PDB file of C-alpha atoms and ligand atoms in Angstrom:
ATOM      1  CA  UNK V   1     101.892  73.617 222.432  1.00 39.00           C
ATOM      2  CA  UNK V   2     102.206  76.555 220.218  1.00 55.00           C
ATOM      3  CA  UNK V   3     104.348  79.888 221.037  1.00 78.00           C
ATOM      4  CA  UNK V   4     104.690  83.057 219.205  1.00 87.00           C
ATOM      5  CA  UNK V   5     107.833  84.341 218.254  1.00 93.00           C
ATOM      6  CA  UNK V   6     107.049  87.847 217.546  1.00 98.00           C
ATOM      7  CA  UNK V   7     110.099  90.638 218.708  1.00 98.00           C
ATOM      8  CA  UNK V   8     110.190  93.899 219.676  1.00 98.00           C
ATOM      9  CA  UNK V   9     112.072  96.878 217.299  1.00 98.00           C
ATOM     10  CA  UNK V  10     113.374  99.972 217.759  1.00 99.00           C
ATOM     11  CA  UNK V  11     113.654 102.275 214.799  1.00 98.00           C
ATOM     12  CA  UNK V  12     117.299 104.133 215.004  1.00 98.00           C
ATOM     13  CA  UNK V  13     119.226 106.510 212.897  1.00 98.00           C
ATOM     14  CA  UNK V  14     122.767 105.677 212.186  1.00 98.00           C
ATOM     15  CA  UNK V  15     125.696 107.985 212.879  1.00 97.00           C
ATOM     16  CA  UNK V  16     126.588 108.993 209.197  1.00 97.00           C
ATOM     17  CA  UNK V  17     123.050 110.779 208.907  1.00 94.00           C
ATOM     18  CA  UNK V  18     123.458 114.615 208.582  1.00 92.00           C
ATOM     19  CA  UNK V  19     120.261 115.724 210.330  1.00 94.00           C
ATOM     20  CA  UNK V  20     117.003 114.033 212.496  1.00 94.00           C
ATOM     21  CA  UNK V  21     114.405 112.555 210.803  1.00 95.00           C
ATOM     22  CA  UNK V  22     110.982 112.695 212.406  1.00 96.00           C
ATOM     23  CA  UNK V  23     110.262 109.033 213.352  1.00 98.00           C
ATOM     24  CA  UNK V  24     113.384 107.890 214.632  1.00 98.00           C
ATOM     25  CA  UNK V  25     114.058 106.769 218.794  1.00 98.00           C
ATOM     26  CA  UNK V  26     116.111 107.046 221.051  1.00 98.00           C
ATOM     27  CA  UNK V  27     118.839 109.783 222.343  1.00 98.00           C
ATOM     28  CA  UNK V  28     122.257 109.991 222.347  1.00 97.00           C
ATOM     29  CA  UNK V  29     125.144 108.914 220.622  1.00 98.00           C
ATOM     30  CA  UNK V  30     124.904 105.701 217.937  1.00 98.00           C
ATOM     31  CA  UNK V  31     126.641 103.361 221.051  1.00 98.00           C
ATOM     32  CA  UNK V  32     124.252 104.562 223.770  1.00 98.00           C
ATOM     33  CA  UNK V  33     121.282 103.983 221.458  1.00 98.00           C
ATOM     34  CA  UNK V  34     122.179 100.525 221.088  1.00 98.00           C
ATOM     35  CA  UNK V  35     122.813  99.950 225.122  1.00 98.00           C
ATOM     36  CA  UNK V  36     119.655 101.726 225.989  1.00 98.00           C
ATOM     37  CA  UNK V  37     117.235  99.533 223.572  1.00 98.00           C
ATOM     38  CA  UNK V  38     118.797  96.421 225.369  1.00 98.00           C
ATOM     39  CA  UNK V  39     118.267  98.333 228.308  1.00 98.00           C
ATOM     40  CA  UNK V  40     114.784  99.017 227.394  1.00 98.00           C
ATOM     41  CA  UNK V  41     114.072  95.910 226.877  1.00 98.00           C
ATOM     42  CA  UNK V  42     114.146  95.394 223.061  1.00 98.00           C
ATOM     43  CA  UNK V  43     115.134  92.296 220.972  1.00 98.00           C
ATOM     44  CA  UNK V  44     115.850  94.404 218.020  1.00 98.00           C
ATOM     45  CA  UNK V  45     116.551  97.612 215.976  1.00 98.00           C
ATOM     46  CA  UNK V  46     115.921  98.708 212.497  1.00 99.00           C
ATOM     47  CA  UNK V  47     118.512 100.868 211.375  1.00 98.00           C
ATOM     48  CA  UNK V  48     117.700 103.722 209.365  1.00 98.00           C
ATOM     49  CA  UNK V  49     120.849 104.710 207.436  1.00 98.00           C
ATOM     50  CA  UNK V  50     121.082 107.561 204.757  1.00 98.00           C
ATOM     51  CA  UNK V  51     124.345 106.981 203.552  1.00 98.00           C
ATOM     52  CA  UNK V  52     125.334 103.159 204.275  1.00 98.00           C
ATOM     53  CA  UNK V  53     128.694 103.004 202.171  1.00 98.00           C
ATOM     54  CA  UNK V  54     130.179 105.871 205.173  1.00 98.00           C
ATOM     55  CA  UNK V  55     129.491 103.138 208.011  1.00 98.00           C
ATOM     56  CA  UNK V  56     131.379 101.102 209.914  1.00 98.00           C
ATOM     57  CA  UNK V  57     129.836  97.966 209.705  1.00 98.00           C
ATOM     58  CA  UNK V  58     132.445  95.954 211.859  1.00 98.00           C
ATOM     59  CA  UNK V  59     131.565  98.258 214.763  1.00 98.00           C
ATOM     60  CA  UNK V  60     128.053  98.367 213.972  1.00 98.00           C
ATOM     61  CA  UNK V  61     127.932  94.508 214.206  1.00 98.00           C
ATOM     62  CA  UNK V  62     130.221  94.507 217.312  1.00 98.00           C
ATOM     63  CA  UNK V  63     127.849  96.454 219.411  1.00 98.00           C
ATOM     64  CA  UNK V  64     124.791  95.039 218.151  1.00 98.00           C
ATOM     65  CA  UNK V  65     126.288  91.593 218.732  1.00 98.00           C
ATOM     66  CA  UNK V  66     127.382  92.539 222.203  1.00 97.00           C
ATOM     67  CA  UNK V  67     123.767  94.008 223.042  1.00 98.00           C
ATOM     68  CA  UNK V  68     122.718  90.365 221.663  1.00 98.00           C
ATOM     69  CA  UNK V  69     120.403  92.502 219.677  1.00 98.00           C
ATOM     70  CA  UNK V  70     119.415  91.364 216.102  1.00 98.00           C
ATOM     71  CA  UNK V  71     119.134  93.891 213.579  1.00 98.00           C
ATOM     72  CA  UNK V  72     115.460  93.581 212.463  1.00 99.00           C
ATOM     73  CA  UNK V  73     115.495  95.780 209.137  1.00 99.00           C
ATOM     74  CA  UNK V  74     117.128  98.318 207.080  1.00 99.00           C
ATOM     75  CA  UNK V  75     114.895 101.227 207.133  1.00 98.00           C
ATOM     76  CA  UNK V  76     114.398 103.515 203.842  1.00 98.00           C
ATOM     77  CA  UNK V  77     112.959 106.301 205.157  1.00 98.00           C
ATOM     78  CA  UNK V  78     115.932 108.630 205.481  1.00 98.00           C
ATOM     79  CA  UNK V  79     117.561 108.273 201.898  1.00 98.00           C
ATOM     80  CA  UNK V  80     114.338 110.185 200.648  1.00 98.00           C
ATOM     81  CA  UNK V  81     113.276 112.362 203.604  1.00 97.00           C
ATOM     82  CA  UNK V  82     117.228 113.510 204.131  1.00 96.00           C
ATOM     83  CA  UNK V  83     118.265 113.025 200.374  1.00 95.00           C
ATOM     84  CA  UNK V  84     115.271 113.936 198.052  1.00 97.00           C
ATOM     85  CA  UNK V  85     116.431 110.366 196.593  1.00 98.00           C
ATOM     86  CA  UNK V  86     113.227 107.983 195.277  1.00 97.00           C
ATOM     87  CA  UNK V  87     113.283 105.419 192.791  1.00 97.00           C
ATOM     88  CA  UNK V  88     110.576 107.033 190.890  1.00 95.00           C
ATOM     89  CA  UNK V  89     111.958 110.256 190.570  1.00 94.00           C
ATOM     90  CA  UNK V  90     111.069 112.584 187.347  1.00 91.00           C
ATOM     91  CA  UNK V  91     115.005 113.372 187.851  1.00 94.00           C
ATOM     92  CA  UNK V  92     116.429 111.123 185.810  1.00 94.00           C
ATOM     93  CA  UNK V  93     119.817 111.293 187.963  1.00 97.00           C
ATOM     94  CA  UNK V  94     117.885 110.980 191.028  1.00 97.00           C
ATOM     95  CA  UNK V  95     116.771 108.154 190.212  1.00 96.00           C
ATOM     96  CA  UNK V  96     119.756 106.680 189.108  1.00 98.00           C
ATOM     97  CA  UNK V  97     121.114 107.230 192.426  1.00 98.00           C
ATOM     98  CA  UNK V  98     117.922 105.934 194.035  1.00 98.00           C
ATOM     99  CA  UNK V  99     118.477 102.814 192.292  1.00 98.00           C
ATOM    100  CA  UNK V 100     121.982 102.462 193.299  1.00 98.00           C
ATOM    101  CA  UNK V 101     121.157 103.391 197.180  1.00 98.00           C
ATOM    102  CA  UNK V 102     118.641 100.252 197.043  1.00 98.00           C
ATOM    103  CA  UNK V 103     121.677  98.255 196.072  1.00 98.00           C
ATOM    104  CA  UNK V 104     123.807  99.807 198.927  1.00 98.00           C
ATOM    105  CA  UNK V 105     121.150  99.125 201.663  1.00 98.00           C
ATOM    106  CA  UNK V 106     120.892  95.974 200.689  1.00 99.00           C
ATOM    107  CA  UNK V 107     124.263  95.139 200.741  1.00 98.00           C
ATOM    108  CA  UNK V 108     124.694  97.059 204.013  1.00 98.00           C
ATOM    109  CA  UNK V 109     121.895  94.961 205.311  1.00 99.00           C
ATOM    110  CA  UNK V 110     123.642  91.694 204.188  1.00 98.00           C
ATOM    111  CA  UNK V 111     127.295  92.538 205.512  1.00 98.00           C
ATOM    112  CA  UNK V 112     125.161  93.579 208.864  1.00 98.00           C
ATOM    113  CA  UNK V 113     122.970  90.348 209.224  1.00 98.00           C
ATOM    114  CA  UNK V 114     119.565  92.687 208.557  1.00 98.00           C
ATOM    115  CA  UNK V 115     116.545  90.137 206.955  1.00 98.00           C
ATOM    116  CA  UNK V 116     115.464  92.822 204.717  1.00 99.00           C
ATOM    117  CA  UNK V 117     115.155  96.380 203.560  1.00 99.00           C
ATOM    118  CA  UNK V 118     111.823  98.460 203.635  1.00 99.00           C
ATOM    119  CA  UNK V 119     110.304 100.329 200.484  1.00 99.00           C
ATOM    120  CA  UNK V 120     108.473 102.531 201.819  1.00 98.00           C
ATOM    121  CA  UNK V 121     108.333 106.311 200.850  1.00 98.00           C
ATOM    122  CA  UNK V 122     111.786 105.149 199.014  1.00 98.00           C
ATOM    123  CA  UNK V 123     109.724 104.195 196.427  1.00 98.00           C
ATOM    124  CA  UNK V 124     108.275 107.532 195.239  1.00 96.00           C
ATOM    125  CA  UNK V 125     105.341 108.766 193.445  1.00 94.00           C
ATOM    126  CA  UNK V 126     103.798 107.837 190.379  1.00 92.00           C
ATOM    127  CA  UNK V 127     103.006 111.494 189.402  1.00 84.00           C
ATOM    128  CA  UNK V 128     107.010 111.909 189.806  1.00 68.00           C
ATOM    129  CA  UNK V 129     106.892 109.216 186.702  1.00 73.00           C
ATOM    130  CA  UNK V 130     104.219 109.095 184.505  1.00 70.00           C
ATOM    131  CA  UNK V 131     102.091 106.471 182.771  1.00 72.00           C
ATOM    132  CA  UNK V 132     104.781 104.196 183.157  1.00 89.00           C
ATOM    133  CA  UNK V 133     105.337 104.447 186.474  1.00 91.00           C
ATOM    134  CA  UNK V 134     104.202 101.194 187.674  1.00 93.00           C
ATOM    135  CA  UNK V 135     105.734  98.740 185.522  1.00 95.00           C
ATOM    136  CA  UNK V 136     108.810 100.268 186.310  1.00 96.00           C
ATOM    137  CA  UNK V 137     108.671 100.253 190.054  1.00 97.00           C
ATOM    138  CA  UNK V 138     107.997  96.231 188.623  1.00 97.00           C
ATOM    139  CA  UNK V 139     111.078  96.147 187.330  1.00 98.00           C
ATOM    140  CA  UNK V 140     113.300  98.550 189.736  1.00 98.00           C
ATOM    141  CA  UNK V 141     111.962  96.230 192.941  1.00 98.00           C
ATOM    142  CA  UNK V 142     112.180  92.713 190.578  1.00 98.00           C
ATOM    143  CA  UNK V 143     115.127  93.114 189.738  1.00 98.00           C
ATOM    144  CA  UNK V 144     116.790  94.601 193.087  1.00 98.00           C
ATOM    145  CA  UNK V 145     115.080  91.413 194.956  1.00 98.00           C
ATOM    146  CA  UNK V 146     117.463  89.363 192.439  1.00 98.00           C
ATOM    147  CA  UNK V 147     120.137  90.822 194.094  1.00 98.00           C
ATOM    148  CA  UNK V 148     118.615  90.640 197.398  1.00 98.00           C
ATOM    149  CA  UNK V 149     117.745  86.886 196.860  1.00 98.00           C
ATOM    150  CA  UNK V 150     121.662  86.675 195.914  1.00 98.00           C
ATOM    151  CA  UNK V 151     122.757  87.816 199.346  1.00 98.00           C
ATOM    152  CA  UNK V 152     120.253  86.141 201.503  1.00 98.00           C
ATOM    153  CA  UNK V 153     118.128  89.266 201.841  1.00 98.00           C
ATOM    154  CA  UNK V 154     114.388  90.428 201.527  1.00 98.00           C
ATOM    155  CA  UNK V 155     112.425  93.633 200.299  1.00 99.00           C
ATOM    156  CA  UNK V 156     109.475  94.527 202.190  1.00 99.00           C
ATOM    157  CA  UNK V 157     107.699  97.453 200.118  1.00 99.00           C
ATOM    158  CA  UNK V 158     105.257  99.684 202.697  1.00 99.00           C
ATOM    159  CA  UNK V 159     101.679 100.171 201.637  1.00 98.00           C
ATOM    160  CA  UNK V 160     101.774 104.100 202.329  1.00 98.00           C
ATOM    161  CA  UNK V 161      98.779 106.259 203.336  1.00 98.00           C
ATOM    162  CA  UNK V 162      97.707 108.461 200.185  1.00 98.00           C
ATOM    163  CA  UNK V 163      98.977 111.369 202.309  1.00 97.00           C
ATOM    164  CA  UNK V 164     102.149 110.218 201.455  1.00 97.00           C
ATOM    165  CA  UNK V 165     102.147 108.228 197.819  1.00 96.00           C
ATOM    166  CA  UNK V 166      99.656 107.487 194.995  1.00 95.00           C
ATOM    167  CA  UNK V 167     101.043 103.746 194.230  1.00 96.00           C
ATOM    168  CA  UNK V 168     100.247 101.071 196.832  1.00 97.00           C
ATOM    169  CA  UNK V 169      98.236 102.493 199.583  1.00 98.00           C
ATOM    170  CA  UNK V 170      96.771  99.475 201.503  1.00 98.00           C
ATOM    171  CA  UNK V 171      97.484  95.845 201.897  1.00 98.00           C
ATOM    172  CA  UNK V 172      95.211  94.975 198.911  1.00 98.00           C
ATOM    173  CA  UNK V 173      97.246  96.881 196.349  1.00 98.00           C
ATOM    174  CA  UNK V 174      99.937  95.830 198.113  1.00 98.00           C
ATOM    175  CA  UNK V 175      99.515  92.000 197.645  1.00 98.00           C
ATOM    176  CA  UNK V 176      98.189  92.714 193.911  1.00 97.00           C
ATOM    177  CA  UNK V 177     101.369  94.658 193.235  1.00 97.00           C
ATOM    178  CA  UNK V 178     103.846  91.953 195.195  1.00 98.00           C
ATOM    179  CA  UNK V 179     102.229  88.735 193.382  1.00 97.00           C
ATOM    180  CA  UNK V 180     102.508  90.934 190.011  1.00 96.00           C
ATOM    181  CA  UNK V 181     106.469  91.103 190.400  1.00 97.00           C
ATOM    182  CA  UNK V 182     106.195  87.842 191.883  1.00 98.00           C
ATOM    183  CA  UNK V 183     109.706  87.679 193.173  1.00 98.00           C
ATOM    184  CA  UNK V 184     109.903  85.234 196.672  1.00 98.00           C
ATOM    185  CA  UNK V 185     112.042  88.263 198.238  1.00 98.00           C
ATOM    186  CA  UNK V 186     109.782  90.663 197.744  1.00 99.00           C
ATOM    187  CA  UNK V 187     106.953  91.022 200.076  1.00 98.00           C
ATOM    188  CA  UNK V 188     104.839  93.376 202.144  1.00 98.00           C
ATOM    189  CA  UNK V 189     106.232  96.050 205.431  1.00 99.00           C
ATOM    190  CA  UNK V 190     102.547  96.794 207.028  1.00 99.00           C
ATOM    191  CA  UNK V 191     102.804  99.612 209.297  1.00 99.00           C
ATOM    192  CA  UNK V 192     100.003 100.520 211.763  1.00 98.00           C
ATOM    193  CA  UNK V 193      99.946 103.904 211.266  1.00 98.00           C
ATOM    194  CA  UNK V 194      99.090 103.709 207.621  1.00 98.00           C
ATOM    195  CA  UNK V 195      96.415 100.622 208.377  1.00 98.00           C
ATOM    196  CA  UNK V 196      94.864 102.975 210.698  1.00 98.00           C
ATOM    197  CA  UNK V 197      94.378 105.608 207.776  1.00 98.00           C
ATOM    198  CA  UNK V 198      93.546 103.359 204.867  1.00 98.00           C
ATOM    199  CA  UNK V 199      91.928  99.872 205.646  1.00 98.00           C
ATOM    200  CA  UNK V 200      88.668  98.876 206.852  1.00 97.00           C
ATOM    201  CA  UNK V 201      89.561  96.506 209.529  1.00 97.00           C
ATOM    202  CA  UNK V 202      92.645  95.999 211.910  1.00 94.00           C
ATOM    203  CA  UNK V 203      93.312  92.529 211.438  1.00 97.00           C
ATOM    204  CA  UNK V 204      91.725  91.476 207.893  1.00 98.00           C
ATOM    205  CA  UNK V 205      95.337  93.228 206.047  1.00 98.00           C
ATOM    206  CA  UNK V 206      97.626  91.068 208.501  1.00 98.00           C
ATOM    207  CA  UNK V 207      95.775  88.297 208.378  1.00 98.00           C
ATOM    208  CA  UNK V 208      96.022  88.336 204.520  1.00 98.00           C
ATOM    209  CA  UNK V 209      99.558  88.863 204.054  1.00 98.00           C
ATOM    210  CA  UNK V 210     100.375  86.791 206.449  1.00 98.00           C
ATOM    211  CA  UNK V 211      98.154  83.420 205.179  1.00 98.00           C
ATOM    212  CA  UNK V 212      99.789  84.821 201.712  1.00 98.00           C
ATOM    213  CA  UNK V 213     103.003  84.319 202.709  1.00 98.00           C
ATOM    214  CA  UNK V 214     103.912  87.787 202.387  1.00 98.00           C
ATOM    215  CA  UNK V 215     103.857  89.780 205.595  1.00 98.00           C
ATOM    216  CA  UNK V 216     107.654  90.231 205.877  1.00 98.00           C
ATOM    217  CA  UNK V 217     108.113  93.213 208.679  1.00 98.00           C
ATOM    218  CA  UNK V 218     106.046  95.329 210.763  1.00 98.00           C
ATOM    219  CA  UNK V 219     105.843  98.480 211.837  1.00 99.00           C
ATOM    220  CA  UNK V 220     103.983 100.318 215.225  1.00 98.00           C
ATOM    221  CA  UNK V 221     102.765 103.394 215.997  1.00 98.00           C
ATOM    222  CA  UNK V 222     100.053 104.720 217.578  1.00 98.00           C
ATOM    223  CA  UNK V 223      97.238 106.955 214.860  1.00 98.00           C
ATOM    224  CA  UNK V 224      98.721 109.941 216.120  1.00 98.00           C
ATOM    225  CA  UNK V 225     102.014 108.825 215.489  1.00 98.00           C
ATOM    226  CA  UNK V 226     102.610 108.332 218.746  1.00 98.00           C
ATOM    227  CA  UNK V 227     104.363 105.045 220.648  1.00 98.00           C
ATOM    228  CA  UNK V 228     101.764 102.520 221.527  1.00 98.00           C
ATOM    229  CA  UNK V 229      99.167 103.371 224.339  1.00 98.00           C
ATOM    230  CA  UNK V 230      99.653 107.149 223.610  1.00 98.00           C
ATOM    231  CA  UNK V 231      96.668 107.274 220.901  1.00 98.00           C
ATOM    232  CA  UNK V 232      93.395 105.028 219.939  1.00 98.00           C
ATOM    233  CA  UNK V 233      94.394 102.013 217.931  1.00 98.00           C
ATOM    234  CA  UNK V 234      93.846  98.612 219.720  1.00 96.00           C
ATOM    235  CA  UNK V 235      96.933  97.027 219.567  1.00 98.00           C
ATOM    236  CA  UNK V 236      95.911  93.630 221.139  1.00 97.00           C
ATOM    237  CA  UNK V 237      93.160  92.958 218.201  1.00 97.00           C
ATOM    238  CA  UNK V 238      96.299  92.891 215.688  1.00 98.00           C
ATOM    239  CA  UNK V 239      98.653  91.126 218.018  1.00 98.00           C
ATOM    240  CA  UNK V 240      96.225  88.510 218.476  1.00 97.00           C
ATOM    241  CA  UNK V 241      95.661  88.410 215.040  1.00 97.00           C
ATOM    242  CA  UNK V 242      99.142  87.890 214.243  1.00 98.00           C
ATOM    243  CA  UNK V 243      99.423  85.209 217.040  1.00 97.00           C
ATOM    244  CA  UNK V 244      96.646  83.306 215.371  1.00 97.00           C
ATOM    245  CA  UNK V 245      97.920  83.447 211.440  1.00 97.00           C
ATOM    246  CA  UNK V 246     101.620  82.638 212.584  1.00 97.00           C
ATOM    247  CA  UNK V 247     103.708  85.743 212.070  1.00 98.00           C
ATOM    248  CA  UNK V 248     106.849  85.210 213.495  1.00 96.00           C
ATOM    249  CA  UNK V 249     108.471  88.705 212.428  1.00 97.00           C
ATOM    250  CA  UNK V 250     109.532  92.271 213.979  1.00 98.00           C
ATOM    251  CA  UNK V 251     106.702  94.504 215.470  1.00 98.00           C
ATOM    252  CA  UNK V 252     109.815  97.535 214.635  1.00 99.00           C
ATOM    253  CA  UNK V 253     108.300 101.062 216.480  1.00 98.00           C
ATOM    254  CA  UNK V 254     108.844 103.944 213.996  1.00 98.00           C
ATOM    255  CA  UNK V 255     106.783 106.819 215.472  1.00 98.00           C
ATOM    256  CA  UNK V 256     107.624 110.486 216.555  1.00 98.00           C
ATOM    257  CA  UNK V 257     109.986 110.942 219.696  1.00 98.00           C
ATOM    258  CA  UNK V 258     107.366 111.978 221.804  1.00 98.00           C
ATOM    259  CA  UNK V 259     107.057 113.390 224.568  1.00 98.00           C
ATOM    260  CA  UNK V 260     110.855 112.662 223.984  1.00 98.00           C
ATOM    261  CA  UNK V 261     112.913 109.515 222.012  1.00 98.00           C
ATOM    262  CA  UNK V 262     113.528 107.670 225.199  1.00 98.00           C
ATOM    263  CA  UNK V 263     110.029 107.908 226.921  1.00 98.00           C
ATOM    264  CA  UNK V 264     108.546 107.099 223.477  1.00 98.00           C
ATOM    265  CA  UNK V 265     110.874 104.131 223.178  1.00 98.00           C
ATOM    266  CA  UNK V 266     110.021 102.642 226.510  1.00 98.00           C
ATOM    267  CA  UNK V 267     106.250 103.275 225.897  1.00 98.00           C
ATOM    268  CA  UNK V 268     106.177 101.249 223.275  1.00 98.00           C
ATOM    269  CA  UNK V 269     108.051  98.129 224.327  1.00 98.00           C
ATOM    270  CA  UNK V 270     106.226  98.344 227.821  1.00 98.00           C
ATOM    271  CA  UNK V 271     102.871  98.825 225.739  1.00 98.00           C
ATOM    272  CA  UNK V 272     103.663  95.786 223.582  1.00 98.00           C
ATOM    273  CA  UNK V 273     105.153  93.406 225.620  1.00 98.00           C
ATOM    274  CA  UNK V 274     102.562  93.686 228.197  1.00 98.00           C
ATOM    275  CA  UNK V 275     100.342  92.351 224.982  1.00 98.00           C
ATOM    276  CA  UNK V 276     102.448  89.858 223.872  1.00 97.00           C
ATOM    277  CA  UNK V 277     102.690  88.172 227.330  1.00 95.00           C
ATOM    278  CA  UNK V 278      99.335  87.898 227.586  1.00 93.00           C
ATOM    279  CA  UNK V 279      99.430  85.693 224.416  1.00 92.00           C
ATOM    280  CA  UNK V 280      99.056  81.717 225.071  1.00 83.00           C
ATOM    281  CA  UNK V 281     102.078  79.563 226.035  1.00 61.00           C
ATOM    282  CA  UNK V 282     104.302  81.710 225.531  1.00 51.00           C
TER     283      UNK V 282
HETATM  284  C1  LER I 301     106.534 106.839 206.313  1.00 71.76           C
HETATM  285  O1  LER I 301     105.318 107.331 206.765  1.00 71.76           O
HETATM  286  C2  LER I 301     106.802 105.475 206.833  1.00 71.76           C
HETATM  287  O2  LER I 301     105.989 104.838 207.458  1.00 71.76           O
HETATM  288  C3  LER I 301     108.144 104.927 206.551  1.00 71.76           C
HETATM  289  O3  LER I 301     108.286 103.626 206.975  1.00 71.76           O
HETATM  290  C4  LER I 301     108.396 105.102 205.077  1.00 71.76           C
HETATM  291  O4  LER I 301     109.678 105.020 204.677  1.00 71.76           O
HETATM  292 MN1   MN I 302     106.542 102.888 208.341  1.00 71.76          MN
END
């Protein structure tokens, strides 16, 4: 008898950060965020820091632990969108910091029991670096999965629609650009929204990280942007793709707070598990 053992995410925004960013859930203060996605129904959050070394990870583990939530990823996004901070920067000092941020999350992610930390727009452009650009996002994420690897820790780097970068925009590139580094900690974050945009099928790019080896993380929204059930995409073609190729990772909702953070957030885990019940033996 086979049963999945896919959980539900909620994408939050730690209390250090100094402003919103757009695709974070749930309202209130850091505690109540962490009570309502238990509330809601959630196995999970991601945790979107922007400045980890100013947290208090013994309280952020105490009420995680006491939610019996797991903390499903550290999430990028708000070092760049809050900070201006990628690791391909044409700033040489941004950069540098960059870099050092990656080794921050990831130790934040280790000291709070996270699997792994997402590349996602993080990672910059390649205009921002020139020519060289992608051998050195190589050797940036190669050599920052060392560490990872070191504290029992993963990268998952984000194919990105070409909205938003020029250097890995679909699962393809993605794999091509993973199995280049080829680093076991580094592997693929494929979020719906960007599928939606850039691939030619919904479950072809799951299916082929996933029988790769390499589909690390996962993350929903609707191809407005919205939670689940709000927009077009058919979310029970991918999670019965999933079922059927063995992923056994987060489905982690990062999406706009619409038509607030707490409506959106209950959307999307009604929405889901609705879909994942339906799913044999489970
Ligand atoms: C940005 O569109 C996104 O999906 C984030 O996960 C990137 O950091
Ligand atoms: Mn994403």
């Amino acid at each position: 008898m086979t049963s999945h053992n896919m959980r539900l995410s909620l994408a939050v925004q730690t209390p250090e950060s100094p402003s919103p960013v757009p695709v974070a859930l749930l309202s209130g203060s850091f505690p109540q965020k962490v009570e309502k996605a238990r509330q809601i129904g959630a196995q999970g959050i991601e945790l979107m820091p922007f400045d980890p070394q100013a947290l208090d990870v013994a309280e952020i583990r105490r009420l995680v632990e006491s939610a019996q939530l797991q903390v499903s990823a550290i999430g990028s996004g708000a070092v760049p969108f809050l900070g201006g901070l990628t690791l391909l920067n044409s700033d040489p000092e941004k950069a540098r910091l960059a870099r050092q941020r990656l080794k921050e999350l990831v130790q934040f992610a280790h000291l709070v029991g996270a699997p792994l930390v997402t590349i996602g727009s993080f990672r910059g452009r390649l205009a921002g670096a020139g020519i060289q650009g992608e051998a050195q996002l190589a050797a940036i994420l190669g050599e920052a999965a060392d560490h990872a690897q070191e504290l029992q820790v993963r990268l998952a780097l984000e194919p990105l629609n070409h909205y938003e970068t020029d250097i890995v925009q679909n699962a393809g590139q993605g794999l091509d650009f993973i199995q280049r580094v080829g680093h076991p900690c580094l592997g693929l974050l494929l979020d719906t929204y960007h599928v939606n945009i850039e691939e030619c099928s919904w479950t072809v790019p799951f299916k082929q990280a996933q029988q790769a080896g390499c589909l690390f993380h996962i993350h929903l929204s609707d191809n407005n942007r919205l939670a689940p059930g709000f927009g077009l995409i058919d979310f029970s073609c991918i999670v019965q793709a999933l079922y059927e190729n063995g992923y056994q990772g987060f489905l982690s909702a990062e999406l706009f707070p619409q038509p607030d953070a707490d409506t959106a957030a209950r959307q999307t885990i009604r929405h889901m598990q609705a879909l994942l019940e339906n799913l044999p033996c489970n």
